[in-house]
Coordinates of C-alpha atoms in Angstrom, one line a residue:
Chain A
M1458 CA -34.6 6.7 39.7
N1459 CA -38.0 5.7 38.4
L1460 CA -38.3 4.8 34.7
N1461 CA -40.8 7.0 33.0
L1462 CA -41.6 8.8 29.8
T1463 CA -38.1 10.4 29.9
L1464 CA -36.8 7.1 28.6
I1465 CA -38.8 7.5 25.4
G1466 CA -38.0 11.2 25.1
Q1467 CA -34.3 10.4 25.5
A1468 CA -34.5 7.7 22.9
I1469 CA -36.2 10.1 20.4
A1470 CA -33.7 12.8 21.1
F1471 CA -30.9 10.4 20.6
A1472 CA -32.3 9.2 17.3
V1473 CA -32.7 12.7 16.1
F1474 CA -29.2 13.7 17.1
V1475 CA -27.8 10.6 15.4
W1476 CA -29.8 11.3 12.3
F1477 CA -28.7 14.9 12.2
C1478 CA -25.1 13.9 12.7
M1479 CA -25.3 11.3 10.0
K1480 CA -26.9 13.7 7.6
Y1481 CA -25.3 17.0 8.1
V1482 CA -22.1 16.6 10.2
W1483 CA -20.3 13.5 9.3
P1484 CA -20.3 13.6 5.5
P1485 CA -18.9 17.2 5.0
V1486 CA -16.2 16.7 7.6
M1487 CA -15.3 13.3 6.2
Q1488 CA -15.2 14.7 2.7
A1489 CA -13.0 17.6 3.8
L1490 CA -10.7 15.2 5.5
Q1491 CA -10.5 12.9 2.5
E1492 CA -10.0 15.8 0.1
R1493 CA -7.2 17.1 2.3
Q1494 CA -5.6 13.7 2.4
K1495 CA -5.7 13.5 -1.4
K1496 CA -4.3 17.0 -1.6
I1497 CA -1.4 16.1 0.7
A1498 CA -0.8 12.8 -1.2
D1499 CA -0.8 14.7 -4.5
G1500 CA 1.6 17.3 -3.0
L1501 CA 4.0 14.6 -1.8
D1502 CA 3.8 12.9 -5.1
A1503 CA 4.6 16.1 -7.0
A1504 CA 7.4 16.8 -4.6
S1505 CA 9.0 13.4 -5.2
R1506 CA 8.4 13.8 -8.9
A1507 CA 10.1 17.2 -8.9
T1508 CA 13.1 15.7 -7.0
R1509 CA 13.4 13.0 -9.6
D1510 CA 13.1 15.6 -12.4
L1511 CA 15.8 17.7 -10.7
E1512 CA 18.1 14.7 -10.4
V1513 CA 17.6 13.9 -14.1
A1514 CA 18.2 17.5 -15.1
Q1515 CA 21.4 17.6 -13.0
E1516 CA 22.6 14.4 -14.6
K1517 CA 21.8 15.8 -18.0
A1518 CA 23.6 19.1 -17.2
E1519 CA 26.6 17.2 -16.0
E1520 CA 26.6 15.1 -19.2
T1521 CA 26.3 18.1 -21.4
L1522 CA 29.1 19.8 -19.5
K1523 CA 31.3 16.7 -19.9
E1524 CA 30.5 16.5 -23.6
S1525 CA 31.2 20.2 -24.2
K1526 CA 34.5 19.9 -22.3
E1527 CA 35.5 17.0 -24.5
Q1528 CA 34.4 18.9 -27.6
A1529 CA 36.5 21.9 -26.5
Q1530 CA 39.4 19.6 -25.9
Q1531 CA 39.0 18.2 -29.4
I1532 CA 38.7 21.6 -31.0
L1533 CA 41.8 22.7 -29.1
E1534 CA 43.7 19.7 -30.3
Q1535 CA 42.6 20.1 -33.8
A1536 CA 43.6 23.8 -33.8
N1537 CA 47.0 22.9 -32.4
K1538 CA 47.5 20.3 -35.0
R1539 CA 46.4 22.7 -37.7
A1540 CA 48.7 25.4 -36.4
N1541 CA 51.6 23.0 -36.4
Q1542 CA 50.7 21.9 -39.9
I1543 CA 50.6 25.5 -41.1
V1544 CA 53.9 26.3 -39.5
E1545 CA 55.3 23.2 -41.1
E1546 CA 53.9 24.1 -44.4
A1547 CA 55.1 27.6 -44.2
R1548 CA 58.6 26.4 -43.4
D1549 CA 58.5 24.0 -46.3
N1550 CA 57.3 26.7 -48.6
A1551 CA 59.9 29.1 -47.4
R1552 CA 62.6 26.5 -47.8
A1553 CA 61.3 25.6 -51.3
E1554 CA 61.1 29.3 -52.2
G1555 CA 64.6 29.9 -50.9
E1556 CA 65.9 27.0 -52.9
R1557 CA 64.1 28.2 -56.0
I1558 CA 65.5 31.7 -55.5
I1559 CA 69.0 30.2 -55.0
A1560 CA 68.6 28.0 -58.0
G1561 CA 67.4 31.0 -60.1
A1562 CA 70.3 33.1 -58.9
R1563 CA 72.7 30.3 -59.7
S1564 CA 71.4 29.8 -63.2
E1565 CA 71.6 33.5 -63.8
I1566 CA 75.1 33.5 -62.6
D1567 CA 75.9 30.6 -64.9
Q1568 CA 74.3 32.5 -67.8
E1569 CA 76.3 35.5 -66.9
I1570 CA 79.4 33.5 -66.8
N1571 CA 78.6 31.8 -70.1
R1572 CA 77.8 35.2 -71.7
A1573 CA 81.1 36.6 -70.3
K1574 CA 82.8 33.5 -71.6
E1575 CA 81.3 34.0 -75.0
E1576 CA 82.2 37.6 -75.1
L1577 CA 85.6 36.8 -73.8
R1578 CA 85.9 34.1 -76.5
A1579 CA 84.8 36.4 -79.2
Q1580 CA 87.1 39.1 -78.0
V1581 CA 89.9 36.6 -77.5
A1582 CA 89.4 35.4 -81.1
L1583 CA 89.6 38.9 -82.4
L1584 CA 92.5 39.7 -80.1
A1585 CA 94.3 36.5 -81.2
V1586 CA 93.6 37.3 -84.8
A1587 CA 94.8 40.8 -84.3
G1588 CA 97.8 39.5 -82.4
A1589 CA 98.6 37.0 -85.0
E1590 CA 98.1 39.6 -87.8
R1591 CA 100.5 41.7 -86.0
I1592 CA 102.9 38.9 -85.4
L1593 CA 102.8 37.5 -88.8
E1594 CA 102.4 40.8 -90.4
S1595 CA 101.4 38.9 -93.3
S1596 CA 98.1 38.8 -94.7
I1597 CA 96.3 36.0 -93.6
D1598 CA 93.2 34.9 -95.2
E1599 CA 90.8 35.5 -92.5
S1600 CA 88.3 33.1 -93.7
K1601 CA 91.0 30.4 -94.2
H1602 CA 92.2 30.5 -90.7
R1603 CA 89.0 31.3 -89.1
E1604 CA 88.4 27.7 -88.3
L1605 CA 91.8 27.4 -86.7
V1606 CA 91.3 30.4 -84.6
D1607 CA 87.8 29.3 -83.5
K1608 CA 89.2 26.0 -82.5
L1609 CA 91.8 27.8 -80.5
A1610 CA 89.2 30.0 -78.9
A1611 CA 87.1 27.0 -78.0
E1612 CA 90.1 25.6 -76.1
L1613 CA 90.1 28.5 -73.8
Chain B
M34 CA -28.5 23.8 50.5
A35 CA -32.2 23.4 50.3
G36 CA -34.4 25.7 52.4
N37 CA -34.3 25.6 56.1
N38 CA -31.3 23.6 57.1
P39 CA -32.1 20.1 55.9
T40 CA -30.6 17.0 57.4
S41 CA -27.8 15.2 55.4
T42 CA -30.3 12.6 54.2
E43 CA -32.7 15.2 53.0
Y44 CA -29.9 17.1 51.3
I45 CA -28.7 14.0 49.5
Q46 CA -32.2 12.9 48.5
H47 CA -33.0 16.4 47.3
H48 CA -29.9 16.4 45.1
L49 CA -30.8 13.0 43.7
Q50 CA -34.4 13.9 42.8
N51 CA -35.2 14.9 39.2
M52 CA -37.5 17.7 38.4
T53 CA -40.5 15.6 37.3
F54 CA -43.5 16.9 35.3
G55 CA -46.5 14.6 34.9
L56 CA -50.1 13.9 35.6
H57 CA -50.5 13.4 39.3
P58 CA -53.7 11.6 40.4
E59 CA -54.6 14.4 42.8
H60 CA -52.8 17.6 41.6
G61 CA -53.3 17.1 37.8
W62 CA -50.6 18.2 35.4
S63 CA -47.8 19.6 37.6
L64 CA -44.2 19.5 38.7
A65 CA -43.8 16.9 41.5
H66 CA -43.2 18.5 44.9
S67 CA -41.6 15.4 46.3
A68 CA -40.0 12.1 45.4
A69 CA -43.3 10.4 46.5
E70 CA -45.3 12.6 44.3
A71 CA -43.0 11.8 41.4
R72 CA -43.4 8.1 42.0
E73 CA -47.2 8.5 42.1
M74 CA -47.1 10.0 38.6
G75 CA -46.1 6.6 37.3
F76 CA -44.7 6.0 33.8
W77 CA -46.3 9.0 32.1
A78 CA -44.1 11.6 33.7
I79 CA -41.1 13.3 32.3
H80 CA -37.9 14.5 33.9
V81 CA -37.7 18.1 32.7
D82 CA -34.1 18.7 33.9
T83 CA -32.8 15.5 32.2
M84 CA -34.5 16.3 28.9
G85 CA -33.5 19.9 29.0
W86 CA -29.9 19.4 29.7
S87 CA -29.4 16.5 27.4
I88 CA -31.2 18.1 24.5
G89 CA -29.4 21.4 25.2
L90 CA -26.0 19.7 25.2
G91 CA -26.8 17.6 22.2
V92 CA -27.8 20.7 20.3
L93 CA -24.6 22.4 21.5
F94 CA -22.6 19.5 20.2
L95 CA -24.4 19.4 16.8
Y96 CA -24.2 23.2 16.5
L97 CA -20.5 23.2 17.0
F98 CA -19.9 20.3 14.6
R99 CA -22.3 21.6 12.0
L100 CA -20.6 25.0 12.2
V101 CA -17.3 23.3 11.2
A102 CA -18.9 20.9 8.7
K103 CA -20.5 23.8 6.8
R104 CA -17.3 25.7 6.2
A105 CA -15.0 22.7 6.3
S106 CA -12.0 23.6 4.1
T107 CA -9.4 21.3 2.7
G108 CA -6.7 23.9 3.6
V109 CA -4.8 24.1 6.8
P110 CA -7.4 23.6 9.6
T111 CA -7.5 26.1 12.5
G112 CA -9.0 26.2 15.9
L113 CA -12.4 24.6 16.2
Q114 CA -12.1 22.8 12.8
N115 CA -8.9 21.2 14.1
F116 CA -10.7 19.9 17.2
V117 CA -13.7 18.6 15.3
E118 CA -11.5 16.9 12.7
M119 CA -9.5 15.3 15.5
M120 CA -12.7 14.0 17.1
V121 CA -14.0 12.7 13.8
E122 CA -10.7 11.0 12.9
F123 CA -10.5 9.5 16.3
V124 CA -14.0 8.0 16.1
D125 CA -13.5 7.0 12.4
G126 CA -10.3 5.2 13.4
S127 CA -12.1 3.3 16.2
V128 CA -14.9 2.4 13.9
R129 CA -12.6 1.2 11.1
E130 CA -10.6 -0.9 13.5
T131 CA -13.6 -2.6 15.0
F132 CA -16.5 -2.5 12.7
H133 CA -15.8 -4.4 9.5
G134 CA -19.2 -4.2 7.8
K135 CA -20.3 -1.4 5.6
S136 CA -22.6 1.1 7.2
K137 CA -23.1 4.8 6.9
L138 CA -24.8 4.9 10.3
V139 CA -22.2 3.4 12.7
A140 CA -19.5 6.1 12.5
P141 CA -21.8 9.1 13.0
L142 CA -23.7 7.1 15.7
A143 CA -20.4 6.5 17.5
L144 CA -19.4 10.2 17.2
T145 CA -22.8 11.3 18.5
I146 CA -22.6 8.8 21.4
F147 CA -19.1 9.8 22.4
C148 CA -19.6 13.6 22.2
W149 CA -23.0 13.6 23.7
I150 CA -22.2 11.4 26.6
F151 CA -19.0 13.3 27.2
L152 CA -20.8 16.6 27.4
M153 CA -23.5 15.2 29.6
N154 CA -20.9 13.6 31.9
L155 CA -19.0 16.9 31.9
M156 CA -21.9 18.5 33.8
D157 CA -20.8 16.5 36.7
L158 CA -17.8 18.8 37.1
V159 CA -20.0 21.8 37.7
P160 CA -20.1 22.2 41.5
V161 CA -23.1 20.2 42.8
D162 CA -24.9 23.0 44.5
F163 CA -24.4 25.6 41.8
L164 CA -27.1 25.0 39.3
P165 CA -29.7 23.5 41.7
M166 CA -29.4 26.5 43.9
L167 CA -29.8 28.8 40.9
A168 CA -32.9 26.8 40.0
Q169 CA -34.2 27.1 43.5
K170 CA -33.8 30.9 43.3
V171 CA -35.6 31.0 40.0
G172 CA -38.3 28.7 41.4
A173 CA -38.7 30.9 44.5
W174 CA -39.0 33.9 42.2
F175 CA -41.9 32.2 40.5
G176 CA -43.4 31.5 43.9
A177 CA -42.5 27.9 44.4
D178 CA -41.2 26.5 47.7
P179 CA -37.4 26.3 47.2
A180 CA -37.3 23.1 49.2
H181 CA -39.4 21.4 46.6
V182 CA -37.6 22.6 43.5
Y183 CA -35.6 19.7 42.3
F184 CA -32.9 20.1 39.7
K185 CA -30.5 17.4 38.6
V186 CA -27.9 18.6 36.3
V187 CA -26.2 15.5 35.0
P188 CA -28.5 13.7 32.6
T189 CA -26.4 10.5 32.6
T190 CA -27.1 10.1 36.3
D191 CA -30.7 9.4 35.3
V192 CA -31.4 5.8 34.3
N193 CA -33.9 7.0 31.7
A194 CA -31.2 8.8 29.7
T195 CA -28.8 5.9 29.7
F196 CA -31.5 3.3 29.0
G197 CA -32.9 5.6 26.3
M198 CA -29.6 5.4 24.5
S199 CA -28.8 1.7 25.2
L200 CA -32.2 0.6 24.1
S201 CA -31.8 2.5 20.9
V202 CA -28.5 0.7 20.4
F203 CA -30.3 -2.6 21.3
A204 CA -32.9 -1.9 18.6
L205 CA -30.0 -1.3 16.1
I206 CA -28.4 -4.5 17.2
I207 CA -31.5 -6.5 16.4
F208 CA -32.1 -4.6 13.2
Y209 CA -28.6 -5.2 11.9
S210 CA -28.7 -8.9 13.0
I211 CA -31.9 -9.5 11.1
R212 CA -30.7 -7.5 8.1
T213 CA -27.4 -9.5 7.9
K214 CA -28.6 -13.0 8.7
G215 CA -32.3 -12.7 7.9
L216 CA -35.0 -13.4 10.5
S217 CA -34.4 -17.2 10.3
G218 CA -30.7 -16.7 10.7
F219 CA -31.2 -14.5 13.7
I220 CA -33.6 -17.0 15.3
A221 CA -31.1 -19.8 14.4
E222 CA -28.4 -17.9 16.2
L223 CA -30.5 -17.6 19.3
T224 CA -31.6 -21.3 19.3
L225 CA -28.8 -23.4 17.8
H226 CA -25.9 -22.0 19.7
P227 CA -23.8 -22.6 21.7
F228 CA -24.9 -26.3 22.0
N229 CA -25.2 -27.9 18.6
T230 CA -25.5 -31.5 17.6
P231 CA -26.2 -33.2 14.3
N232 CA -28.8 -35.4 16.1
K233 CA -32.2 -33.7 15.4
F234 CA -33.9 -35.0 18.5
A235 CA -31.1 -33.9 20.8
Q236 CA -31.1 -30.6 19.1
I237 CA -34.8 -30.0 19.9
L238 CA -34.1 -30.7 23.5
L239 CA -31.2 -28.3 23.5
I240 CA -33.1 -25.4 21.9
P241 CA -34.6 -24.1 25.2
V242 CA -31.2 -24.2 26.8
N243 CA -29.6 -22.3 23.9
L244 CA -32.5 -19.8 23.8
L245 CA -32.1 -19.1 27.5
L246 CA -28.3 -18.6 27.3
E247 CA -28.5 -16.5 24.1
L248 CA -31.3 -14.3 25.4
V249 CA -29.4 -13.5 28.5
T250 CA -26.4 -12.7 26.4
L251 CA -28.5 -10.5 24.1
L252 CA -30.3 -8.7 26.9
A253 CA -27.2 -8.2 29.0
K254 CA -25.9 -5.9 26.2
P255 CA -28.3 -3.0 26.6
V256 CA -28.7 -3.5 30.3
S257 CA -24.9 -3.5 31.0
L258 CA -24.4 -0.6 28.7
A259 CA -26.9 1.6 30.4
L260 CA -26.2 0.5 34.0
R261 CA -22.4 0.9 33.6
L262 CA -22.7 4.5 32.5
F263 CA -25.4 5.3 35.0
G264 CA -23.6 3.6 37.9
N265 CA -20.3 5.3 37.3
L266 CA -21.8 8.7 37.0
Y267 CA -24.3 8.3 39.8
A268 CA -21.6 7.2 42.2
G269 CA -19.4 10.0 41.1
E270 CA -22.2 12.5 41.6
L271 CA -23.0 11.0 45.0
I272 CA -19.4 11.4 46.1
F273 CA -19.4 15.0 44.9
I274 CA -22.6 15.5 47.0
L275 CA -20.9 13.9 50.1
I276 CA -17.8 16.0 49.7
A277 CA -20.0 19.1 49.3
M278 CA -21.6 18.4 52.7
I279 CA -18.5 18.6 54.8
G280 CA -18.2 22.4 54.8
L281 CA -15.0 24.3 54.2
W282 CA -12.8 21.2 53.9
Q283 CA -14.5 20.2 50.8
L284 CA -12.1 22.2 48.7
P285 CA -9.0 20.1 49.0
L286 CA -11.1 17.0 48.6
H287 CA -13.2 18.3 45.8
F288 CA -10.3 19.0 43.6
P289 CA -8.6 15.6 43.4
W290 CA -12.0 13.9 42.9
A291 CA -12.8 16.3 40.1
V292 CA -9.5 15.6 38.5
F293 CA -10.0 11.9 38.8
H294 CA -13.6 12.3 37.5
I295 CA -12.3 13.8 34.3
L296 CA -10.8 10.4 33.6
I297 CA -14.1 8.6 34.4
I298 CA -16.1 11.0 32.3
T299 CA -14.0 10.5 29.2
L300 CA -13.6 6.8 29.8
Q301 CA -17.3 6.1 30.2
A302 CA -18.1 8.0 27.1
F303 CA -15.4 6.1 25.2
I304 CA -16.6 2.7 26.7
F305 CA -20.2 3.3 25.7
M306 CA -19.1 4.3 22.2
M307 CA -16.7 1.4 21.8
L308 CA -19.1 -1.2 23.1
T309 CA -21.8 0.1 20.8
I310 CA -19.4 -0.4 17.8
V311 CA -18.5 -3.8 19.0
Y312 CA -22.0 -4.9 19.5
L313 CA -23.1 -3.7 16.1
S314 CA -20.0 -5.3 14.6
M315 CA -21.0 -8.6 16.1
A316 CA -24.5 -8.1 14.9
T317 CA -23.3 -7.6 11.3
E318 CA -20.9 -10.5 11.2
E319 CA -21.9 -13.8 9.8
Q320 CA -22.3 -16.9 12.0
H321 CA -19.7 -17.0 14.8

């Protein structure tokens, strides 16, 4: 119970312990704690940044998908239109071609008819002349009556 | 139990006597063989058991914490590092909450106080006869009379230990006061509060009153700090000794008191730490 030298001894021991703690224990532990705190904060920061990045990327992907879908739709429509156009064109061409062929055929037929008519006319003229020669039995000046006969033939 | 069946009073007194080493007027430098001899040694004697245990426990505390501090990693802490970090964070939190000045000393001081006092108090949970009897056997082996081998295990039941710490804290209080407010500010704080008047003459009359009040306030800090810790632990130790005297029935009594004492041990360490922080915080704050 009596106060004695122990008091001073204890005070010195206490001072030494506090000094040691202040010098060699507190700073490293505190530093480690703060560094870990910083690390954790950085980690959380990075995680939130990554989440945000992911969101942005997802949005972008969605947008791209939408765009490409629209593009595909457009291309499809264009192709359809083009196909219709081609079909239409082909039909027109075919029709025109058909008409041309028909027209050609028709003109050929007309030509044939005309030629036949000419031939017929020539032959009819000769035939008429021959007939008339026979009928008249008289000599007829071929050149004199030629005009007449031609007129006759033309009336055929 | 000491020697040849001592009476209860002898038993208790034996347990409450420190192992004292000092210069006895008759026997020269020696260990005191009785309480009277220890008293006769006067101030220049030292309690070997108190010093030994407190330094041992302090070294144990610093060794453990230094071990962790040396290889403190920023990764996931494990085992001892976890515990040390928990303690450091707890103390750091308490200091941050209470102490608003800037000081590199206060937080480590608080940590040392808390851990050291806690460890010293913890010795109270070692059964009261265990270590003293061991000491007596060792003493007997060295040829000493076992009845005169005193061995007190709990350093905080020695006023010297508690006053050693509280007076160191007191010195720090005065140091911080003077550093923050200057010597004149410190003296002004002691003499111009709590009674203060603009009238110079009346103020001069009030100075002694103020000084008396403030000195009591100031001195009450280390005294209450030391006596609170000492009183609690001394009383706890005494009850352990009383329980140890009743024979076989001590077991059911010893256990609840020990469990309750765990609370006191931690609480007293915490109170000492907290009050130290508060006192130092008050010392560093400007005029109140």
